[in-house]
Amino acid sequence: MNLGIRPFANVLVADFLRDVERDAEFARQEFRRPLDPFELPDHQFVQIYRLNKEMVDNIIDGMENFVPQRRVSAIDVSTKVLTALRFFASGSYQMDIGKSIFSNISQPSASRCINDVTQFFNTRDIFQEWIHFPRNFDELNTVRGGFYEKYGFPGIVGCVDGTHVAIYPPNIANALYPENDYVNRKNYHSINTQLICDSNMRILHVNARYPGSTHDSFIWQNS
């Protein structure tokens, strides 16, 4: 009478193991599936990406025609933009950005995302639309009014300063751009970038032409 019990028990064990494997595979798929950052509360979204959801949507829409899908498995434009913005906001390593709960892509893929979005931001139409000095008296008076209302300083049209953007050391043998010119006073390679912003910290002007050893005053005088 015990002859039928063991095969029946084996069937139960096999079914149990199959259910466990199925549940484990489902859990792995759920873990690999990135979360949708647009479901975050607005303040958390801004903390992570430094831009609100409406602005990020505008960037994604603008990039739809700029970066066509090259193949079926290509990374979608939304992931490209969010990956790049997170990297710009944090300055962290590309691997850590790619392997976040919001993207889950490889480091090479993260690098390509950052490159594509950077190229999009640097197109002439996009750059001139968003980064420009006051172009008429109305815009000029708006900037002046912002500084006066917030800080009580009349006639201010912008705050200017230089910031060092770290770069990978260029070729030592480059005659036009020698490596030592890019070593700044803190002893690392950089580009000394001059920025001008308004009272809301909106960038009005960028000058990124000079290596890290260049003094701020020289950049200003030749701007």
XYZ file of N, CA, C and O in Angstrom, residues 18 28 35 39 47-48 72 74 76 99-100 102 117 128 138 152 158 167 206 221:
80
model
N 8.979 23.627 -9.019
C 8.665 24.378 -10.234
C 8.001 25.722 -9.884
O 8.304 26.750 -10.480
N 13.096 38.057 -10.083
C 14.276 38.586 -10.764
C 13.883 39.580 -11.851
O 14.520 40.616 -12.034
N 12.182 51.391 -12.125
C 11.012 52.125 -11.702
C 10.801 53.343 -12.595
O 11.724 53.816 -13.246
N 6.693 58.793 -11.553
C 5.734 58.485 -10.502
C 6.172 59.029 -9.145
O 5.421 58.967 -8.174
N 14.853 66.837 -6.771
C 16.063 66.526 -6.014
C 16.982 65.592 -6.795
O 18.212 65.733 -6.748
N 16.424 64.666 -7.530
C 17.225 63.675 -8.253
C 17.743 64.226 -9.575
O 18.915 64.040 -9.919
N 15.840 47.914 -32.863
C 14.685 47.607 -32.019
C 15.055 47.662 -30.540
O 14.279 48.108 -29.706
N 17.288 49.493 -29.105
C 17.926 50.745 -28.701
C 17.249 51.301 -27.457
O 16.050 51.128 -27.225
N 15.407 53.776 -25.146
C 14.427 54.795 -25.483
C 14.920 56.170 -25.051
O 15.782 56.305 -24.177
N 23.299 51.710 -13.107
C 22.762 50.619 -12.312
C 21.839 51.117 -11.209
O 21.749 50.505 -10.149
N 21.145 52.217 -11.432
C 20.199 52.728 -10.447
C 18.853 52.043 -10.634
O 18.603 51.355 -11.634
N 16.257 53.438 -11.419
C 15.474 54.143 -12.426
C 15.956 53.888 -13.851
O 15.348 54.379 -14.794
N 22.787 63.096 -25.210
C 22.078 64.234 -24.622
C 22.964 65.477 -24.628
O 22.494 66.593 -24.873
N 21.089 78.492 -28.021
C 20.706 79.895 -28.112
C 19.304 80.157 -27.567
O 18.991 81.276 -27.165
N 13.389 94.980 -22.253
C 12.443 94.301 -21.364
C 13.134 93.164 -20.612
O 12.962 93.007 -19.395
N 18.382 93.824 -3.155
C 18.481 95.256 -2.931
C 19.605 95.942 -3.685
O 19.948 97.083 -3.379
N 23.945 90.592 -13.896
C 24.416 89.217 -13.831
C 25.526 89.043 -12.822
O 26.223 90.000 -12.466
N 38.679 67.346 -16.437
C 38.728 66.627 -17.707
C 39.796 65.545 -17.639
O 40.667 65.560 -16.759
N 28.087 81.385 -21.201
C 29.096 80.368 -20.907
C 30.315 80.626 -21.774
O 30.193 80.859 -22.977
N 38.574 89.452 -19.331
C 39.065 90.521 -20.212
C 38.967 90.138 -21.685
O 38.852 91.015 -22.546
